[in-house]
Short mmCIF file of C-alpha atoms in Angstrom, two decimals:
data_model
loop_
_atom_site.label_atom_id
_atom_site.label_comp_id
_atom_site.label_asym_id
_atom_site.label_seq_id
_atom_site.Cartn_x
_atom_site.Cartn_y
_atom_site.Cartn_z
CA UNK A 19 12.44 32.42 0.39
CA UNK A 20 13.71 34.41 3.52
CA UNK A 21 12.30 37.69 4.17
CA UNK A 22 14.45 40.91 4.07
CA UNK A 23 13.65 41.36 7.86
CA UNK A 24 14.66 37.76 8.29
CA UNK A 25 18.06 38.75 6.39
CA UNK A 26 18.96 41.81 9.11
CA UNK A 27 18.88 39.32 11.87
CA UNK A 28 20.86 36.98 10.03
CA UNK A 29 23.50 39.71 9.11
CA UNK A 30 24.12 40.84 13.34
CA UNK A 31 24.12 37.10 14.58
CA UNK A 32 27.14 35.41 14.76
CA UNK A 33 28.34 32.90 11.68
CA UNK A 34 26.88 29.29 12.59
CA UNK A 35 26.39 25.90 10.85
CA UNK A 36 23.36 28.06 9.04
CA UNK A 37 24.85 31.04 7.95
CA UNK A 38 28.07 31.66 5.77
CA UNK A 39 29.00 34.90 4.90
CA UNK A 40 31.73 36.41 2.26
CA UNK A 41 32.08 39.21 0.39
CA UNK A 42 34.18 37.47 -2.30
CA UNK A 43 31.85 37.25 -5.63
CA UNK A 44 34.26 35.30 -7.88
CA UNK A 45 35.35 31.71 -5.79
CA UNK A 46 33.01 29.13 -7.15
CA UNK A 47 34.42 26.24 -5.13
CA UNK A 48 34.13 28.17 -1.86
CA UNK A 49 30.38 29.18 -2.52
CA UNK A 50 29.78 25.25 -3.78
CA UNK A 51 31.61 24.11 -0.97
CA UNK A 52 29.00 25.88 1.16
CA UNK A 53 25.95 24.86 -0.36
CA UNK A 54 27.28 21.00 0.04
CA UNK A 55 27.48 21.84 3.99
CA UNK A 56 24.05 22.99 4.12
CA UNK A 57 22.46 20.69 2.19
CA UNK A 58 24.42 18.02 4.49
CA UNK A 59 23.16 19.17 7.85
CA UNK A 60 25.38 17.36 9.79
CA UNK A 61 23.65 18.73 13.26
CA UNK A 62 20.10 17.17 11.85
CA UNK A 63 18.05 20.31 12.51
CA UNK A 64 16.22 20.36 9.45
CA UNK A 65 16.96 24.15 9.44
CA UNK A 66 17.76 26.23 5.73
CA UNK A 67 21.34 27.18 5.64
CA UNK A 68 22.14 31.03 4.00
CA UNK A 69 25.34 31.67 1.76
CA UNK A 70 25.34 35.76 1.93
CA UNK A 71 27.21 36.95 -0.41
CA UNK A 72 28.26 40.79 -0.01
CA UNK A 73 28.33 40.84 3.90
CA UNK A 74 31.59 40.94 5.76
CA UNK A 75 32.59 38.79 8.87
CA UNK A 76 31.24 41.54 11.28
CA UNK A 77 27.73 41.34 9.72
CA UNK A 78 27.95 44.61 7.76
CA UNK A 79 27.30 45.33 4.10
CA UNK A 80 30.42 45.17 1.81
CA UNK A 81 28.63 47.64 -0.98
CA UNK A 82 28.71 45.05 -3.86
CA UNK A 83 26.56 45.28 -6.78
CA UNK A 84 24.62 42.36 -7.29
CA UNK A 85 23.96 42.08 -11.09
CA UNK A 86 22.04 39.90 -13.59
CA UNK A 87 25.17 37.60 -14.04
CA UNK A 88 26.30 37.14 -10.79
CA UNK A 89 22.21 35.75 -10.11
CA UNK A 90 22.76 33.32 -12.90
CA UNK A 91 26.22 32.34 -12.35
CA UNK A 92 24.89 30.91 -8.53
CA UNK A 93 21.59 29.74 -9.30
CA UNK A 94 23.72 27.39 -11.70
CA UNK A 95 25.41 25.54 -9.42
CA UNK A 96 22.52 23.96 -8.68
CA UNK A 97 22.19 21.79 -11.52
CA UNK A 98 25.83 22.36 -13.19
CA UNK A 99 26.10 18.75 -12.31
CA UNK A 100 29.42 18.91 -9.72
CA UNK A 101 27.06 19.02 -6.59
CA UNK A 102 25.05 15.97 -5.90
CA UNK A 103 22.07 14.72 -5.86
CA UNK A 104 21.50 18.32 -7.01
CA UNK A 105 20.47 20.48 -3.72
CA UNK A 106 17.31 22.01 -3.59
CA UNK A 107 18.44 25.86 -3.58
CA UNK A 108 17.18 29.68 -4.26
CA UNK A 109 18.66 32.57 -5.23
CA UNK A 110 17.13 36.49 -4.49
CA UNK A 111 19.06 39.44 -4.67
CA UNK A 112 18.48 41.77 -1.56
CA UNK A 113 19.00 45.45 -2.34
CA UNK A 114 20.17 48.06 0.59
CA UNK A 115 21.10 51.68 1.20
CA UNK A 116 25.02 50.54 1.87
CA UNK A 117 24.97 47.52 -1.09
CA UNK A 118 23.26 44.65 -2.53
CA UNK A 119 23.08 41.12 -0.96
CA UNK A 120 22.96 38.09 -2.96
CA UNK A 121 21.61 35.18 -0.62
CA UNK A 122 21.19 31.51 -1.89
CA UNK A 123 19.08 29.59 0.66
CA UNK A 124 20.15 25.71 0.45
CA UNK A 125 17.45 23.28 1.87
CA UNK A 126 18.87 20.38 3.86
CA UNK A 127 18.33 17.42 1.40
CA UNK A 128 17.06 13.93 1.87
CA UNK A 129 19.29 11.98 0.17
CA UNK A 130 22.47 12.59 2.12
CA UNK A 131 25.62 12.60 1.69
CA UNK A 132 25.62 15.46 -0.84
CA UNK A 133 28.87 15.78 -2.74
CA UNK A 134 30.88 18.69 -4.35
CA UNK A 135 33.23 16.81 -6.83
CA UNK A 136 33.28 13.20 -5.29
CA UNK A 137 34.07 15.11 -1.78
CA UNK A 138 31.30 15.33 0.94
CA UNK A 139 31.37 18.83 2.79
CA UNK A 140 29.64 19.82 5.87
CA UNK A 141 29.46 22.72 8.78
CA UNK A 142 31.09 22.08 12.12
CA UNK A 143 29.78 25.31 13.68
CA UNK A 144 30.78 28.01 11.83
CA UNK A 145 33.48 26.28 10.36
CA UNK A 146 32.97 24.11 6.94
CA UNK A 147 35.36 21.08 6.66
CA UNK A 148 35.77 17.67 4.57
CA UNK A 149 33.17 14.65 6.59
CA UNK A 150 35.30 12.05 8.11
CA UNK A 151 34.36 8.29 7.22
CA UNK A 152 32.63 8.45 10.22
CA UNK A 153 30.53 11.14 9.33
CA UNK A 154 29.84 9.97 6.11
CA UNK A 155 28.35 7.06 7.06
CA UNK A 156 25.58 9.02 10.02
CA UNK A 157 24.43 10.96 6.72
CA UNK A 158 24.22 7.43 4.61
CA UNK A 159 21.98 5.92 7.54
CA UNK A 160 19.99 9.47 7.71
CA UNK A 161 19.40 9.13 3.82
CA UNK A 162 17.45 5.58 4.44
CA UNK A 163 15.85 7.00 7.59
CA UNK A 164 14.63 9.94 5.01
CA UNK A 165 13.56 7.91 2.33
CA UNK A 166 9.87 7.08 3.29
CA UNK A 167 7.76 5.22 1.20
CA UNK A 168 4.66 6.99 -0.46
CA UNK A 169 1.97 6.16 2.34
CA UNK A 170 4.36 8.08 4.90
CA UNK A 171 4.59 10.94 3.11
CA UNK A 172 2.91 14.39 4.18
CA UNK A 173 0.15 15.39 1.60
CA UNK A 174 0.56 18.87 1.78
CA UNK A 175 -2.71 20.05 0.59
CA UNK A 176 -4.81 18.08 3.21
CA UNK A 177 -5.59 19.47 6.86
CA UNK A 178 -6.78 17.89 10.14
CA UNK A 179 -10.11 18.70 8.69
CA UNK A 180 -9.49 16.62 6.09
CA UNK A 181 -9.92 13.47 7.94
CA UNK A 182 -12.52 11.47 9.67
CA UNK A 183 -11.26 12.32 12.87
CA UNK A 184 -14.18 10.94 15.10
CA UNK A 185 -14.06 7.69 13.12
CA UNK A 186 -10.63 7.40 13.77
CA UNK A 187 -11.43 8.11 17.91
CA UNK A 188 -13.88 6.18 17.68
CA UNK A 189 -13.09 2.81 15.90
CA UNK A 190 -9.94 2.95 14.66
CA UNK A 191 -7.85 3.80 17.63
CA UNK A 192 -9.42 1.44 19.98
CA UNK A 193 -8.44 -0.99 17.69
CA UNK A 194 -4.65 -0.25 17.44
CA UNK A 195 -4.32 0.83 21.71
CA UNK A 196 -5.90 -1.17 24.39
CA UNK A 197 -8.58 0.84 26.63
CA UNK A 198 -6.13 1.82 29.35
CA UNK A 199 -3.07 3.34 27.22
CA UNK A 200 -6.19 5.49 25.58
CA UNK A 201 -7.47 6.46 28.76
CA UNK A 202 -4.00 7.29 29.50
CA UNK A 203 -3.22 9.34 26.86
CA UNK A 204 -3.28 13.03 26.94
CA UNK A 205 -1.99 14.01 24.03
CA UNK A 206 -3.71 16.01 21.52
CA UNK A 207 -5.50 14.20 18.12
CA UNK A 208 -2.40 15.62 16.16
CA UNK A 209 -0.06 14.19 18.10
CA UNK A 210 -1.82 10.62 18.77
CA UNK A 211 -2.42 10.25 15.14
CA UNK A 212 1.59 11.02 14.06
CA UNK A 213 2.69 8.27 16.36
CA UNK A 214 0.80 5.98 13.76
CA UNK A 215 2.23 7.76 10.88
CA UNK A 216 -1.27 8.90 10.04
CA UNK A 217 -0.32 12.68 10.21
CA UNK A 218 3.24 14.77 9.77
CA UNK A 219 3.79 16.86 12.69
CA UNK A 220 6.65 18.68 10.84
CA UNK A 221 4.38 19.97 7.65
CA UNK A 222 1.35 19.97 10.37
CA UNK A 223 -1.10 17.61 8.08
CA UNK A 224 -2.09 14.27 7.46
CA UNK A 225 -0.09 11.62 5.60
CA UNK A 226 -1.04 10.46 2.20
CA UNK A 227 -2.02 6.83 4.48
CA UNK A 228 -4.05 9.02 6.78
CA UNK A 229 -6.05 10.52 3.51
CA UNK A 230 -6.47 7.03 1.78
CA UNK A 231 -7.55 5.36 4.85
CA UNK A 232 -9.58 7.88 6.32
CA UNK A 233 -10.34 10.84 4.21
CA UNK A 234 -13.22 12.46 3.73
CA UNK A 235 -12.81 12.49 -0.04
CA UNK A 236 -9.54 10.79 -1.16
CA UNK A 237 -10.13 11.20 -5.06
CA UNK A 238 -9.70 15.30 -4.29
CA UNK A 239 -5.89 14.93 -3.67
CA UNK A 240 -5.09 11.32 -5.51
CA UNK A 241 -7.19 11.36 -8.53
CA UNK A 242 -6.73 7.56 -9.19
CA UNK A 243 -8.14 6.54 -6.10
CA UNK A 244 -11.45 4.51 -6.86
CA UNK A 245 -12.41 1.29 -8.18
CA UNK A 246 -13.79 1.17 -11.83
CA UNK A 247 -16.46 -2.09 -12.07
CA UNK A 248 -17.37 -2.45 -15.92
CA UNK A 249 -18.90 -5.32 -16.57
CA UNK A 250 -18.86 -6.14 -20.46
CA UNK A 251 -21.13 -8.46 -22.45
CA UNK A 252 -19.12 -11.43 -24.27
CA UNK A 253 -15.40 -12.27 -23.88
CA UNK A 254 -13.42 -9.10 -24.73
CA UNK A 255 -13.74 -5.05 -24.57
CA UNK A 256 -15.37 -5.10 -27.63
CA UNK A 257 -18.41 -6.18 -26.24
CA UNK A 258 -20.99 -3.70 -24.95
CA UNK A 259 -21.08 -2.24 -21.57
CA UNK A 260 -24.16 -3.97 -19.09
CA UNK A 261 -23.00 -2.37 -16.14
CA UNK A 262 -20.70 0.04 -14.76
CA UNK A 263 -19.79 1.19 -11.36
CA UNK A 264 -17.19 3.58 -9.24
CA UNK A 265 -16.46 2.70 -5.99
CA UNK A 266 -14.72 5.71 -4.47
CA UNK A 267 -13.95 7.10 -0.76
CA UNK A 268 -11.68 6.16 2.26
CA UNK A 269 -10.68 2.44 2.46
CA UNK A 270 -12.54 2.26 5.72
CA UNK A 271 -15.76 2.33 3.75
CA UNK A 272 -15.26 1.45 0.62
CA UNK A 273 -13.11 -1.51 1.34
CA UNK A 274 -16.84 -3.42 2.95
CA UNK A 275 -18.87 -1.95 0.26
CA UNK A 276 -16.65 -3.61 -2.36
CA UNK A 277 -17.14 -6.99 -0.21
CA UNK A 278 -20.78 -6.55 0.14
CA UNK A 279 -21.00 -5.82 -4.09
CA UNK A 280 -18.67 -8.90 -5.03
CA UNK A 281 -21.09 -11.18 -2.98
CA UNK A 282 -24.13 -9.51 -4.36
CA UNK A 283 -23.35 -8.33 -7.65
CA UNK A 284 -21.02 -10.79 -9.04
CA UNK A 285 -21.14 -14.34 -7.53
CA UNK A 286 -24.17 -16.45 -8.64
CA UNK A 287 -25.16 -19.90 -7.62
CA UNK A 288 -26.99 -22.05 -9.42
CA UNK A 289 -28.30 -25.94 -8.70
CA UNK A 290 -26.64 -28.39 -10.58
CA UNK A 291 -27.82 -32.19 -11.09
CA UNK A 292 -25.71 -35.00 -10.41
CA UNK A 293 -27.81 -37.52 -10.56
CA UNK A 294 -31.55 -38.36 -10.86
CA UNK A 295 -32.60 -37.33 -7.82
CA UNK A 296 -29.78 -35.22 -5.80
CA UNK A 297 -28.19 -31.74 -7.23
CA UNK A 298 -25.49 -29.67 -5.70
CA UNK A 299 -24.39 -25.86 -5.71
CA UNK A 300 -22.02 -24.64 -7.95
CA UNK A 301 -20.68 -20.73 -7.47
CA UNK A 302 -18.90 -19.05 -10.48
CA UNK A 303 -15.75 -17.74 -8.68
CA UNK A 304 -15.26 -18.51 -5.04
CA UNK A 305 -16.33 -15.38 -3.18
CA UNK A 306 -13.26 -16.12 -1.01
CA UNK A 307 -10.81 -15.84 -3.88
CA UNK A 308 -12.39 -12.20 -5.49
CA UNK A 309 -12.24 -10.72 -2.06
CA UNK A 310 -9.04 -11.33 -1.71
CA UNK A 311 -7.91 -10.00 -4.57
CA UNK A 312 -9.38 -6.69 -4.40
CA UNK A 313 -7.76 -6.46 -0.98
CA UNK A 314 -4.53 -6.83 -2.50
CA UNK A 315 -5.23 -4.48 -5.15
CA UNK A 316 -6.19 -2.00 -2.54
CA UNK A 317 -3.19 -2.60 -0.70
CA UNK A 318 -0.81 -2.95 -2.96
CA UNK A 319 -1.60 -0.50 -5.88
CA UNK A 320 1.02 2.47 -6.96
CA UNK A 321 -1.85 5.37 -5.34
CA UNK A 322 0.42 8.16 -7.09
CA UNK A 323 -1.16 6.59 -10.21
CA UNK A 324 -3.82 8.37 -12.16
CA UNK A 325 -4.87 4.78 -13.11
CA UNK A 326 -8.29 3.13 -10.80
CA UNK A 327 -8.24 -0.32 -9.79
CA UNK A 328 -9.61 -2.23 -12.77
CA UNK A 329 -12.52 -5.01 -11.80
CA UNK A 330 -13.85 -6.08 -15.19
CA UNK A 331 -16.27 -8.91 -15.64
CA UNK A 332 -16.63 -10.90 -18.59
CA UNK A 333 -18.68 -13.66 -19.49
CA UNK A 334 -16.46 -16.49 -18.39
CA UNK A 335 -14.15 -14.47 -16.27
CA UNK A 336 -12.94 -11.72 -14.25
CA UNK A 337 -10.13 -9.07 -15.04
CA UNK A 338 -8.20 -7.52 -12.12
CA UNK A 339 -5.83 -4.66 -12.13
CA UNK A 340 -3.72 -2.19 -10.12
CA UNK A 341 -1.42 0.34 -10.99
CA UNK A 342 1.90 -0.33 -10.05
CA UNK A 343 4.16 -3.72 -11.11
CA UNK A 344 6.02 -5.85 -8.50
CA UNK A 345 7.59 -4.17 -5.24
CA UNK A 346 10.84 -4.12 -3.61
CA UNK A 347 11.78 -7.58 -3.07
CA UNK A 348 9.11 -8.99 -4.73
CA UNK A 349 10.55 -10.23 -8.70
CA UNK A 350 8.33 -12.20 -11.95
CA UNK A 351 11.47 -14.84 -10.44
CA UNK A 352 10.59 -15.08 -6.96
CA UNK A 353 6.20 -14.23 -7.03
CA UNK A 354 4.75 -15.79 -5.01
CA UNK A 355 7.26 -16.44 -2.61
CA UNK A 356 8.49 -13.78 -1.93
CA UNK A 357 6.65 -10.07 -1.29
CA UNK A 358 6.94 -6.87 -0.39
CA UNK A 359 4.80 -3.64 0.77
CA UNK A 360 4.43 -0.53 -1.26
CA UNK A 361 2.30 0.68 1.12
CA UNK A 362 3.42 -0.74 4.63
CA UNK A 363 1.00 1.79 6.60
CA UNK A 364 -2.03 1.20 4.72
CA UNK A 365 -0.93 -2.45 4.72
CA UNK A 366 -0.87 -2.19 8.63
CA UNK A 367 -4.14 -0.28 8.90
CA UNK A 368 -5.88 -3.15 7.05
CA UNK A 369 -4.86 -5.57 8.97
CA UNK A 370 -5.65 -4.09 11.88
CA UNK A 371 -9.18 -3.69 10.68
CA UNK A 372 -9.31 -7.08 9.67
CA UNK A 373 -9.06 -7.22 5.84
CA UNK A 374 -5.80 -8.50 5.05
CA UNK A 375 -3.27 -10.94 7.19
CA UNK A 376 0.60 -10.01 5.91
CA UNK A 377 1.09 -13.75 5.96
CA UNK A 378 2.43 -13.98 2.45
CA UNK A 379 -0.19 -16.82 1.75
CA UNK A 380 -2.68 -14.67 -0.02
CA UNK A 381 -2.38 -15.85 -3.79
CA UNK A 382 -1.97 -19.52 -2.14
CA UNK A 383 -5.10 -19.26 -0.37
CA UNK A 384 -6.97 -17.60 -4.10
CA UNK A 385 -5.67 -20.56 -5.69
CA UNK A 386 -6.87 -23.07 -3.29
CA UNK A 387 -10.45 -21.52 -3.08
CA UNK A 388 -10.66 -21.31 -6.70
CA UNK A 389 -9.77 -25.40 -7.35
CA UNK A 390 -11.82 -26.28 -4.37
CA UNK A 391 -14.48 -24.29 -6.22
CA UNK A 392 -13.89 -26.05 -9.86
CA UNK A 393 -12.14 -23.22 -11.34
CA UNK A 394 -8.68 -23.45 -13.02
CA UNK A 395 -5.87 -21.42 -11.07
CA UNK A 396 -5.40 -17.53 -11.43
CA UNK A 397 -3.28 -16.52 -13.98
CA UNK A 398 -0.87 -14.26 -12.46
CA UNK A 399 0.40 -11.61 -15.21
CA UNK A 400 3.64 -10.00 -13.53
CA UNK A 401 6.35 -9.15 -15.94
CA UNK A 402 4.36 -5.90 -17.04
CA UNK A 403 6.52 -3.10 -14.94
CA UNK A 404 3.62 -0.34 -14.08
CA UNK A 405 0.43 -2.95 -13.56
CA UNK A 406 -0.35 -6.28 -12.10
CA UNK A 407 -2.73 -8.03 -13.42
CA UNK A 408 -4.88 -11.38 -12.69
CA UNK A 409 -7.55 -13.14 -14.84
CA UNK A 410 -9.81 -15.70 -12.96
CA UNK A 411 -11.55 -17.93 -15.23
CA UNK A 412 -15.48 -19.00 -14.38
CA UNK A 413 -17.10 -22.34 -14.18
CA UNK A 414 -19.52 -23.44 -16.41
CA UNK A 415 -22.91 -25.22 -16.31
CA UNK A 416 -21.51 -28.54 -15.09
CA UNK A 417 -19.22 -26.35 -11.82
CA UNK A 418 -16.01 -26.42 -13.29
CA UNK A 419 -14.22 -24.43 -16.01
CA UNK A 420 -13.93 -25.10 -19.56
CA UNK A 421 -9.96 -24.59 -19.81
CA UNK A 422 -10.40 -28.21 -17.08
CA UNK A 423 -13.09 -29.55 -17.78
CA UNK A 424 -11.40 -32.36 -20.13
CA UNK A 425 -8.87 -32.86 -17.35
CA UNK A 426 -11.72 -33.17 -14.86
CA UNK A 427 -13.40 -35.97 -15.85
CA UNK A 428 -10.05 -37.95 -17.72
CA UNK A 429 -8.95 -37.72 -13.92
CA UNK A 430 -12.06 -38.96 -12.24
CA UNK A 431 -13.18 -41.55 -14.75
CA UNK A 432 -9.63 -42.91 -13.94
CA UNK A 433 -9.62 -42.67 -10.65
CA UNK A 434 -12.59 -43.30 -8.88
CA UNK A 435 -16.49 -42.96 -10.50
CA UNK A 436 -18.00 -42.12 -7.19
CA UNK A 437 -19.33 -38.60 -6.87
CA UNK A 438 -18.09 -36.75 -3.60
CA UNK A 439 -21.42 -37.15 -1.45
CA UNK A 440 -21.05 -40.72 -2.17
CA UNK A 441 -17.44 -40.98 -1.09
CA UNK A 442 -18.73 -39.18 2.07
CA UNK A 443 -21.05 -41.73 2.52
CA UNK A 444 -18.96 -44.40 1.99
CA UNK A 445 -16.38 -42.88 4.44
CA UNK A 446 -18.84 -42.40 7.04
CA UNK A 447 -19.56 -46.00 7.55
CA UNK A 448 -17.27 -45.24 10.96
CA UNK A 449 -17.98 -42.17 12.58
CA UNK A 450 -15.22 -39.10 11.20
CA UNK A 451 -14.78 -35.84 12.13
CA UNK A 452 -14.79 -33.05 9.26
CA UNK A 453 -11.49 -32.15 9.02
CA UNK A 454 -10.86 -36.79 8.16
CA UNK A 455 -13.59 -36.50 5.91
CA UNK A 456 -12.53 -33.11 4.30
CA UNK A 457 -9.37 -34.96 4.05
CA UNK A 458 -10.89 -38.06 2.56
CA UNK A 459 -12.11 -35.80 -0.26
CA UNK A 460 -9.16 -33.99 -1.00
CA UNK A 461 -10.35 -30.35 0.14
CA UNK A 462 -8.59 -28.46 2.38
CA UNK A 463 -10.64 -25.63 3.46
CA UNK A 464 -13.57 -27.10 5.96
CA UNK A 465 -15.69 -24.52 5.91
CA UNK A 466 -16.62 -24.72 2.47
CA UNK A 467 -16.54 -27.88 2.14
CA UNK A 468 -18.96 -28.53 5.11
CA UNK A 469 -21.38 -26.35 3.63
CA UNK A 470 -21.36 -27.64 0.31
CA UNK A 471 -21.47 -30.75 0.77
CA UNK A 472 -21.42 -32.38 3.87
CA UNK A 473 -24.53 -29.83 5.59
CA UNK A 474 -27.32 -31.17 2.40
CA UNK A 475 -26.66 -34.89 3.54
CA UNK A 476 -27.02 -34.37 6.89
CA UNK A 477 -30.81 -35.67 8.10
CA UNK A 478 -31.04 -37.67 5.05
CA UNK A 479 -28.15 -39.80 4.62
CA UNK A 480 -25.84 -38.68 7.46
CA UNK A 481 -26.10 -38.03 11.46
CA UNK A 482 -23.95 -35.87 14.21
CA UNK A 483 -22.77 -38.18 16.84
CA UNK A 484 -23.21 -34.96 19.40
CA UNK A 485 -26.78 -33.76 17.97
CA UNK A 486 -27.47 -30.97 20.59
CA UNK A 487 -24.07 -29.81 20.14
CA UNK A 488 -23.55 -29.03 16.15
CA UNK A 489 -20.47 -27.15 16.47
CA UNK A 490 -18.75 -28.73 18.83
CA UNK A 491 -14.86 -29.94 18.09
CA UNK A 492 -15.69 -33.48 19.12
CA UNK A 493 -18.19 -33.36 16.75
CA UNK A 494 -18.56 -36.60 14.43
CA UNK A 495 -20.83 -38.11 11.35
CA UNK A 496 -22.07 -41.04 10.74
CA UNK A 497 -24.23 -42.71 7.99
CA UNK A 498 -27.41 -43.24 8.52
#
């Protein structure tokens, strides 16, 4: 609230779009009318407007006695339900040798146009007059300008201090600006991080993104903020706990130590035999395919949740969820298709560091990995409105799941009874490159295919046709 001394100066300037003074204590609809103008701010300057009530049009006090009711009967209008969205508005009685002083101070409000019974007031100087359709509609594009999502928003509590400033000069920033535009810039740390939305200049600290991605300790201002890794024995919650596991801190470290824990602590691989003499690999889930779901959790989770990201591991599969349900666009109609970004900055930030894409391919690329690996496809759970959730089955003994195993071998007894490294044998009576024999085979990501199957048969069965060159893109193989 303004200070008295703050009040004096207001009182011997001249009436402008922030001040309105009367000395009338009984017209409602001129002192609503007012407090629509200022929360309006038609001139944009993001200034408090003052209603004075007791102080004549020369700046002087009228000698009014500013009682109990009269403080009630104002701070009403606030939420008496004819003014909105309802202005954000208080009320103090100012007491003086000549008179009292009853002065509402009206916040300019975010969600313009603010309305006093279906009619949208605002100041034109010191004069307060009904906006034109014109004006109307520079307030309705100010109220989407206004209405940042979460990520954008200033966390209040937070200071400069607050952040990993020399990581962010020292890694992050060369990765957003190219050396010379750094070199170039003179601007202060404060100022270089607000034109990446990382910091408010206007509330002068960080944005919740900056504190997420680079805080020193998140969980202090967004107490959901961690990853919870319980890993139960048997198939349900009833089962006891084997392991547990909080993974906590700014994305920019706990986003590899999550990668670095699925690969260690949760995939397996195991030898399996298909025939007498030859075995093959088989993982449980695809590392591929967990990564990238934790990436999306990460990215996409509701982080003014008190809820962590769930990552619980059962015997024959993996549980996976987020607070916060389906975003913007994004509808239980139109997933996968179609997505959106709760989070656009800390969506940006990790893809600038590499984590994440923003293709839109992400679940298609979990669901490819997981067949490729033997697993059935992710089941998707997206009509619950304040989670998303995603179950990923395991293979079994044999490398594929037991919800497909049936359907696995029906299809390939029916098809062909050739296991894979025979088919690439078989192929390879011509020399082919790996993306034809990939191909052949029916996978579509290379990489894993070449090491899981087509890398064990080379030496024994198969050759390169460029030896001294393995990698090369001309590169062919050949039986033996």
């Amino acid at each position: 609230m303004i200070a008295k001394e703050d009040i004096l100066e207001l009182l011997n300037s001249t009436e402008s779009y922030r001040v309105e003074r009367t000395i009338s204590t009984g017209n409602m609809d001129k002192f609503c009318e007012a407090i629509c103008a200022f929360a309006n701010d038609m001139p944009a300057s993001r200034k408090n407007g003052y209603l004075i009530i007791g102080a004549k049009d020369d700046g002087s006090v009228a000698g009014i006695k500013v009682d109990d009711a009269l403080l009630k009967k104002i701070a009403g209008i606030r939420s008496d339900g004819n003014i909105l969205p309802l202005p954000t508005m208080s009320v103090e009685r100012f007491s003086f040798p000549e008179g009292d002083l009853l002065v509402a101070e009206v916040r300019p409000s975010d969600l313009p146009p603010v309305r006093y019974r279906g009619r949208v007031f605002i100041r034109i100087g010191p004069r307060r007059d009904i906006a034109t359709e014109a004006e109307e509609r520079i307030l309705a594009e100010r109220r989407c300008s206004f209405m940042a999502t979460f990520d954008a928003t200033p966390c209040l509590s937070a200071e400069l201090e607050d952040l990993d400033v020399n990581y962010i000069k020292t890694n992050y920033l060369p990765m957003v600006f190219d050396e010379e535009t750094l070199a170039n810039d003179k601007r202060d740390i404060k100022e270089q991080l607000a034109s990446i939305h990382l910091y408010d200049r206007d509330n002068d600290c960080p944005t919740y993104a900056g504190i997420i991605l680079f805080g020193k300790n998140p969980k202090y201002f967004l107490l959901g903020d961690y990853v919870q890794f319980v890993r139960f024995a048997g198939k349900d919650k009833g089962g006891d706990i084997l392991n547990e596991r909080q993974f906590a801190g700014p994305l920019y470290k706990m986003l590899p130590t999550l990668e670095s824990f699925v690969r260690d602590g949760i995939i397996t691989q195991r030898p399996v035999p298909e025939t007498l003499f030859r075995e093959r690999t088989v993982w449980n889930y695809p590392e591929g395919a967990i990564r990238e779901l934790l990436m999306n959790a990460c990215m996409h989770r509701d982080y003014q949740a008190n809820m962590p990201i769930r990552l619980y591991q059962f015997d024959d599969y993996i549980e996976v969820m987020n607070a916060g349900g389906l975003y913007g666009e994004a509808r239980p109609e139109n997933f996968p298709s179609v997505n959106d970004y709760r989070n656009p900055l800390v969506a940006e930030a990790m893809r600038v560091m590499k984590y994440v894409n923003k293709f839109n391919r992400g679940v298609t690329r979990v669901q490819e990995m997981l067949k490729e690996n033997g697993n059935p496809p992710a089941e998707f759970d997206v009509n619950t409105i304040t989670a998303f959730r995603v179950n990923v089955h395991a293979t079994n003994e044999s490398g594929l799941s037991d919800l497909h195993k049936s359907t696995h071998k029906s299809t390939h007894k029916s098809n062909t009874s050739q296991s894979i490294e025979e088919k690439i044998i078989e192929f390879c009576k011509e020399p082919r490159s790996l993306s034809e024999i990939a191909k052949y085979c029916g996978f579509k990501n290379n990489r894993n295919f070449r090491e899981r199957y087509l890398n064990p048969l080379l030496g024994t069965h198969l050759q390169m046709t460029i030896p001294d060159k393995p990698t090369s893109r001309f590169q062919k193989y050949l039986k033996k």
